GROMACS .gro file of C-alpha atoms in nm:
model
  239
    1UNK     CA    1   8.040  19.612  12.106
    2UNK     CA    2   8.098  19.279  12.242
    3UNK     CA    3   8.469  19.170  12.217
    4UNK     CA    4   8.537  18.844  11.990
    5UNK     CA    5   8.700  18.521  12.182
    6UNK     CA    6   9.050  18.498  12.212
    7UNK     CA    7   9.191  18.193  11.988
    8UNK     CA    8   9.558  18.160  11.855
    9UNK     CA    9   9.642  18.074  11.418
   10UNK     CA   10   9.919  17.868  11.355
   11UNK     CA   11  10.054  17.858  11.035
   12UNK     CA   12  10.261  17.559  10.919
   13UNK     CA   13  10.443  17.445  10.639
   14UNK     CA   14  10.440  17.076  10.445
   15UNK     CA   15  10.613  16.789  10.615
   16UNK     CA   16  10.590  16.974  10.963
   17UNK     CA   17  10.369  16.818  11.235
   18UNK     CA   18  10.235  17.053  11.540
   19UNK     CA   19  10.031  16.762  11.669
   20UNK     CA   20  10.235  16.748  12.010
   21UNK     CA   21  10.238  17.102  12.077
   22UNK     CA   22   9.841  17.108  11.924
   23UNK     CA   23   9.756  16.870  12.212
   24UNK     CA   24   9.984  17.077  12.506
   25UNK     CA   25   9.799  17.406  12.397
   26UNK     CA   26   9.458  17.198  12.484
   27UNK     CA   27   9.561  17.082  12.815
   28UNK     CA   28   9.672  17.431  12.876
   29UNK     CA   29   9.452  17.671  12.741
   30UNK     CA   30   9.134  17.440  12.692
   31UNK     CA   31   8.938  17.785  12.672
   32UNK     CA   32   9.151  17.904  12.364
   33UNK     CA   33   9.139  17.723  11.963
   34UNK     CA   34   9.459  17.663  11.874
   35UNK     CA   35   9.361  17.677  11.469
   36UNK     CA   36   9.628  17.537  11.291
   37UNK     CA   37   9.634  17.670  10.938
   38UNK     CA   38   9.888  17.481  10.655
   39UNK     CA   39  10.077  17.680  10.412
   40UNK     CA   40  10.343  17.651  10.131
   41UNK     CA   41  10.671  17.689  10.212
   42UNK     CA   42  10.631  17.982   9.988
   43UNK     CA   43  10.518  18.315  10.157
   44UNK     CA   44  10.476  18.153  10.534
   45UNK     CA   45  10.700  18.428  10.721
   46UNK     CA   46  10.469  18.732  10.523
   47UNK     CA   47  10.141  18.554  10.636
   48UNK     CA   48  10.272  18.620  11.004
   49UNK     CA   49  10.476  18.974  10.877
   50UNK     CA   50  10.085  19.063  10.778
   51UNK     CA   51   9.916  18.926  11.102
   52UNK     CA   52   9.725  18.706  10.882
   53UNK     CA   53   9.863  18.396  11.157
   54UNK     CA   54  10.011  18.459  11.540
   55UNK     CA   55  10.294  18.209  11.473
   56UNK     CA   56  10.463  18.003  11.184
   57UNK     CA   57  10.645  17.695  11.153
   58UNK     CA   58  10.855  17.683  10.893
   59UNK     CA   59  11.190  17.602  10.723
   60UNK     CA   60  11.503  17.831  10.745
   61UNK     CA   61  11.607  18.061  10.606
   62UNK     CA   62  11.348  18.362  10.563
   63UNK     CA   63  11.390  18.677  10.582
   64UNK     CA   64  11.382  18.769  10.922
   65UNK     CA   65  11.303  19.160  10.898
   66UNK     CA   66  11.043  19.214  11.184
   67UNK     CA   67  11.021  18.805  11.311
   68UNK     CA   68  11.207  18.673  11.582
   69UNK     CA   69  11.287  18.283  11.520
   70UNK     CA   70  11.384  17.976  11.722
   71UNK     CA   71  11.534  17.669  11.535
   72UNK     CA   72  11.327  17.389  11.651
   73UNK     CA   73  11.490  17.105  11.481
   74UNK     CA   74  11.683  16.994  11.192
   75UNK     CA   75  11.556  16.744  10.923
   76UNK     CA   76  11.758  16.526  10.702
   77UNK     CA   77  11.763  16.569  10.342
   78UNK     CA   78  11.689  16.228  10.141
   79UNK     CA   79  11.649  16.148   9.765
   80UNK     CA   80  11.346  15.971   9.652
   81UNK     CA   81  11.375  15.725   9.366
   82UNK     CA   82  11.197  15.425   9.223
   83UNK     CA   83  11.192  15.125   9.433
   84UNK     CA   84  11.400  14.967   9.134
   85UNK     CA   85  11.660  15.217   9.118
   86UNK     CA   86  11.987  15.135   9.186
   87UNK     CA   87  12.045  15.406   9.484
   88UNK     CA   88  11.751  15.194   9.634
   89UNK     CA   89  11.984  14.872   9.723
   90UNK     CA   90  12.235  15.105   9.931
   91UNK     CA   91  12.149  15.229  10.278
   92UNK     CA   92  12.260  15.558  10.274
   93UNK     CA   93  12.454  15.793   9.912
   94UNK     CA   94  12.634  16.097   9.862
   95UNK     CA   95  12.580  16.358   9.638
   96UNK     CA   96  12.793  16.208   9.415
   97UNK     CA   97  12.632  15.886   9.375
   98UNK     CA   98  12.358  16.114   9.219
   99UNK     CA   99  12.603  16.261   8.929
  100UNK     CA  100  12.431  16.088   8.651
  101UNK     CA  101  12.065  16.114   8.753
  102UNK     CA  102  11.819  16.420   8.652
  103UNK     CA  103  11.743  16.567   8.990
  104UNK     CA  104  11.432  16.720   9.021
  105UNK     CA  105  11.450  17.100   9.122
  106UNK     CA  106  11.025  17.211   9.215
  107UNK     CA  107  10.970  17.616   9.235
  108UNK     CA  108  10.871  17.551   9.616
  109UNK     CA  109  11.205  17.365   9.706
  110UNK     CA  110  11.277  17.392  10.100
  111UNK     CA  111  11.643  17.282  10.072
  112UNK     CA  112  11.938  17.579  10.046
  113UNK     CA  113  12.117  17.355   9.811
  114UNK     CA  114  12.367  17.622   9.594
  115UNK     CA  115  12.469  17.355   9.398
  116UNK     CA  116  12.232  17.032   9.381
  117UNK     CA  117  12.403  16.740   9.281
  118UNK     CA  118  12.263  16.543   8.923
  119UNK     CA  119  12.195  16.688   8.591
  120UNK     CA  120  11.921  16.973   8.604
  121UNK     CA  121  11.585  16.873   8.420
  122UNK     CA  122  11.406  17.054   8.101
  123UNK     CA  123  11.175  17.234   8.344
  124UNK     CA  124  11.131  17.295   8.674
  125UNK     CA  125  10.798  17.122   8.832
  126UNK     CA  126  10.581  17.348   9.026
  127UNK     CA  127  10.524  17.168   9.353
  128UNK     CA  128  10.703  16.914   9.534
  129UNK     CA  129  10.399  16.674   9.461
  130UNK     CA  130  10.439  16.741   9.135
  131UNK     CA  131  10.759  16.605   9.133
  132UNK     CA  132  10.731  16.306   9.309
  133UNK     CA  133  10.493  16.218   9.032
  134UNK     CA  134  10.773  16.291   8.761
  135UNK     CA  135  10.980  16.019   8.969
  136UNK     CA  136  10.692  15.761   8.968
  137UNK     CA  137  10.720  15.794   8.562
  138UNK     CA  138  11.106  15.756   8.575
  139UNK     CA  139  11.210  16.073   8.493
  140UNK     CA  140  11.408  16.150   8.759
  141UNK     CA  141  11.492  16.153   9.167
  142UNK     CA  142  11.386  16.415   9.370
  143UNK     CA  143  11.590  16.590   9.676
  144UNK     CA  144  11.389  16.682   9.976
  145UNK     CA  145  11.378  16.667  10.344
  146UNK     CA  146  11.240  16.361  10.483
  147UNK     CA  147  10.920  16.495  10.639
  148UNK     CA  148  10.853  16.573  10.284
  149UNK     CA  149  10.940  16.215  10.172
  150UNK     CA  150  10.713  16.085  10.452
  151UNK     CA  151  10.421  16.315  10.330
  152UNK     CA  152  10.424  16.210   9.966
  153UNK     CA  153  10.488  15.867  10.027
  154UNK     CA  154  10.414  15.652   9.730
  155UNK     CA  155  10.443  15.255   9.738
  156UNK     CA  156  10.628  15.227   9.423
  157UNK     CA  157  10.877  15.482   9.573
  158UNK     CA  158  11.148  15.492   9.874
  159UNK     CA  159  11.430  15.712   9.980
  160UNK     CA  160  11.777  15.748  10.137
  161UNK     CA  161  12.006  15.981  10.341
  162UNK     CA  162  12.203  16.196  10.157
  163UNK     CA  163  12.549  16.192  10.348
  164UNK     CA  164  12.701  16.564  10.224
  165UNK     CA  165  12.352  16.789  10.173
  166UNK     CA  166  12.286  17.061  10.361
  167UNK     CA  167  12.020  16.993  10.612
  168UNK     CA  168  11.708  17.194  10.684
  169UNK     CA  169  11.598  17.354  11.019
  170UNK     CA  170  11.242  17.396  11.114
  171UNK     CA  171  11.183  17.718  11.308
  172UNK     CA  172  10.885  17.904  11.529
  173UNK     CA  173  10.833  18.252  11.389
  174UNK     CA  174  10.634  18.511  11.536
  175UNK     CA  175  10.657  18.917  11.481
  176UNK     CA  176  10.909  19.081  11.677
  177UNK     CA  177  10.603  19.369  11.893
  178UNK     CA  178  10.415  19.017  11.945
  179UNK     CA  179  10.417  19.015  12.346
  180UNK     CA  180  10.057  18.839  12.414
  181UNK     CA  181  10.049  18.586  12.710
  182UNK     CA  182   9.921  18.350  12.491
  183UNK     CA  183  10.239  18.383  12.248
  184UNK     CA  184  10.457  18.331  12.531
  185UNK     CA  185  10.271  18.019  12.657
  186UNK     CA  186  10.336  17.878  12.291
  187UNK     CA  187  10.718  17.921  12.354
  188UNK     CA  188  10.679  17.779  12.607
  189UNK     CA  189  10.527  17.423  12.522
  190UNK     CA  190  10.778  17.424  12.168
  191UNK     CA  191  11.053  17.478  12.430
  192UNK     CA  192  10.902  17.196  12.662
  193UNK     CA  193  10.872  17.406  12.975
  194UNK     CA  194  10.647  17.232  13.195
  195UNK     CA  195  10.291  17.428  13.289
  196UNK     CA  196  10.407  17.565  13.673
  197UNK     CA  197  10.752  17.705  13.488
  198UNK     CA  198  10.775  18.070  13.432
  199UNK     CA  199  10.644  18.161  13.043
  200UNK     CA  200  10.917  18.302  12.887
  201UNK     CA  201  10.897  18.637  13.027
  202UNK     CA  202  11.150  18.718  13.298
  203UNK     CA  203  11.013  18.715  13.603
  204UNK     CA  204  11.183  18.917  13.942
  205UNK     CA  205  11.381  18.724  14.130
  206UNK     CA  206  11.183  18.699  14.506
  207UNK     CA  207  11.343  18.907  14.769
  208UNK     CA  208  11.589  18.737  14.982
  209UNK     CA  209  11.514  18.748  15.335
  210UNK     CA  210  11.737  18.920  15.556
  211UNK     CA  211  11.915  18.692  15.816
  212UNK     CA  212  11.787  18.855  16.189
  213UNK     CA  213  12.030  19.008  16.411
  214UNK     CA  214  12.052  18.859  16.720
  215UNK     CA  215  11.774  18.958  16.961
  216UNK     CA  216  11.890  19.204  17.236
  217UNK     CA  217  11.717  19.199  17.542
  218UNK     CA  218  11.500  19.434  17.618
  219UNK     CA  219  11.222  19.529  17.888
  220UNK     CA  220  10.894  19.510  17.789
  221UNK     CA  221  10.633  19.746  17.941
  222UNK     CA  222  10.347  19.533  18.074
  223UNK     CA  223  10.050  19.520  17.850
  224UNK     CA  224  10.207  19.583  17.513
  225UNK     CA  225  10.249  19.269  17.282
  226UNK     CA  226  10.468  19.336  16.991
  227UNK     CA  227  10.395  19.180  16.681
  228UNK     CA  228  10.656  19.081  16.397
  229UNK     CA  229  10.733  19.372  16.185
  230UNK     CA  230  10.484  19.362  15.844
  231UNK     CA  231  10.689  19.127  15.577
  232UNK     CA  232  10.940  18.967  15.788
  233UNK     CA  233  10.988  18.659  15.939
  234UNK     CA  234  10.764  18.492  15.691
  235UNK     CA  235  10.812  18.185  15.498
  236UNK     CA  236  10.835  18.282  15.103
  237UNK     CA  237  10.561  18.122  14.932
  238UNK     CA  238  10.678  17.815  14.707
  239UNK     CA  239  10.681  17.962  14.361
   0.00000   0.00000   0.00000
C-alpha cells in the first residue's frame, strides 16, 4: 500500500490573513500543499484537538488542554457605525462615548469583553456578518477587531479605535505530541527565521576544538609519515 503525499492543513479564523506565511511555505517546501482551510472562530482549537487540521490560527483565549500556542500579534478592537453617525466625525472614542448606543453582541464574538460598553440589544445576532447588516439598517454599532471590520467592509459603513477595550491576540496552535519537521518549519516562517536557521528544534552545539599543545620535538624514524590524528586539526564546517 502506497503511502499518500505529505501536505500540511491550516486552519484559520475570519479577519486573519496567512498569505505571507502561505507564500514562505511555497518557497520552502514547493513539494508540500500548504491547504489553508477557514473556520469560525467557534470550535477552531477542537478541529486541531481532533487532527482534523496540523495548525490553527486563531484568537485568544481557548482552551489550551493538549495545544501549545504562540501569540502572533495583537489586533485593535474598533466599533463600526453608519457613515452618518456621530462617533464617525471623531478619530478615535472610548467606551464611554458608546453609553447610549445598542451595541451589537453576535454568538461568534472574538473579543473577551466582560462588560461591553452600550445598551445590550433584544437578541443576539448569530454571526458577525449578521450584525454588520443590523448596523447598515441603524439598529445599532457593532464591536469587533479590525481585521473583522476590514473583512465586512461595507461603503455605507466605517469604524474607529476604541481607546479602553481589551484587545485581541491572534495565536498559532498546534497539538502538544505534534513534532513533524514540517510543523517545525511552520514555526519557523510565523517566527521569521530565515531558511539556513535552525527549525525550532534544538540543535547540539558543535564541538569546540581543542587548542594544540605546543609541539615537542621529537625524532622521527625514517620512512614513517605521520598523519594528523582522525578529527583534529580540521576546520569546522560553516553551519
Amino acid at each position: 500500500m502506497t503511502e499518500s503525499a505529505p501536505s500540511f492543513d491550516l486552519a484559520y479564523v475570519p479577519g486573519v490573513t496567512p498569505d505571507k506565511w502561505a507564500r514562505k511555505w511555497q518557497e520552502r517546501e514547493p513539494l508540500v500543499p500548504l491547504n489553508l482551510v477557514p473556520v469560525p472562530d467557534e470550535g477552531a482549537s477542537e478541529l486541531v484537538r481532533d487532527g482534523e487540521a496540523d495548525a490553527a490560527l486563531l484568537r485568544l483565549p481557548i482552551d489550551r488542554t493538549g495545544l501549545h500556542a504562540i501569540p502572533l500579534y495583537t489586533e485593535q478592537t474598533v466599533v463600526v457605525v453608519p457613515k452618518d453617525h456621530v462617533v464617525a466625525a471623531a478619530d478615535e472614542v472610548t467606551s464611554e462615548d458608546l453609553a447610549d448606543d445598542v451595541v451589537l453582541h453576535p454568538l461568534d464574538d472574538s473579543l473577551d469583553w466582560q462588560r461591553p460598553p452600550g445598551q445590550p440589544a433584544v437578541e443576539r445576532p448569530a454571526t458577525t456578518g449578521d450584525a454588520i447588516v443590523l448596523v447598515a439598517a441603524g439598529v445599532g454599532v457593532l464591536v469587533v477587531p479590525q481585521s473583522l471590520a476590514r473583512l465586512h467592509h461595507r461603503k455605507d459603513l466605517t469604524y474607529r479605535p476604541i481607546t479602553d477595550a481589551p484587545e485581541s491576540t491572534v495565536a498559532l496552535t498546534w497539538t502538544d505530541d505534534e513534532t513533524s519537521d514540517l510543523m517545525e518549519q511552520f514555526i519557523g516562517i510565523v517566527r521569521g527565521r530565515t531558511v539556513n536557521s535552525t527549525r525550532g528544534k534544538q540543535q547540539p552545539e558543535p564541538a569546540k576544538a581543542k587548542k594544540k599543545a605546543p609541539a615537542k620535538s621529537q625524532v622521527r624514524k625514517p620512512g614513517i609519515r605521520r598523519g594528523p590524528a582522525p578529527g583534529k586539526g580540521r576546520t569546522p564546517r560553516r553551519r
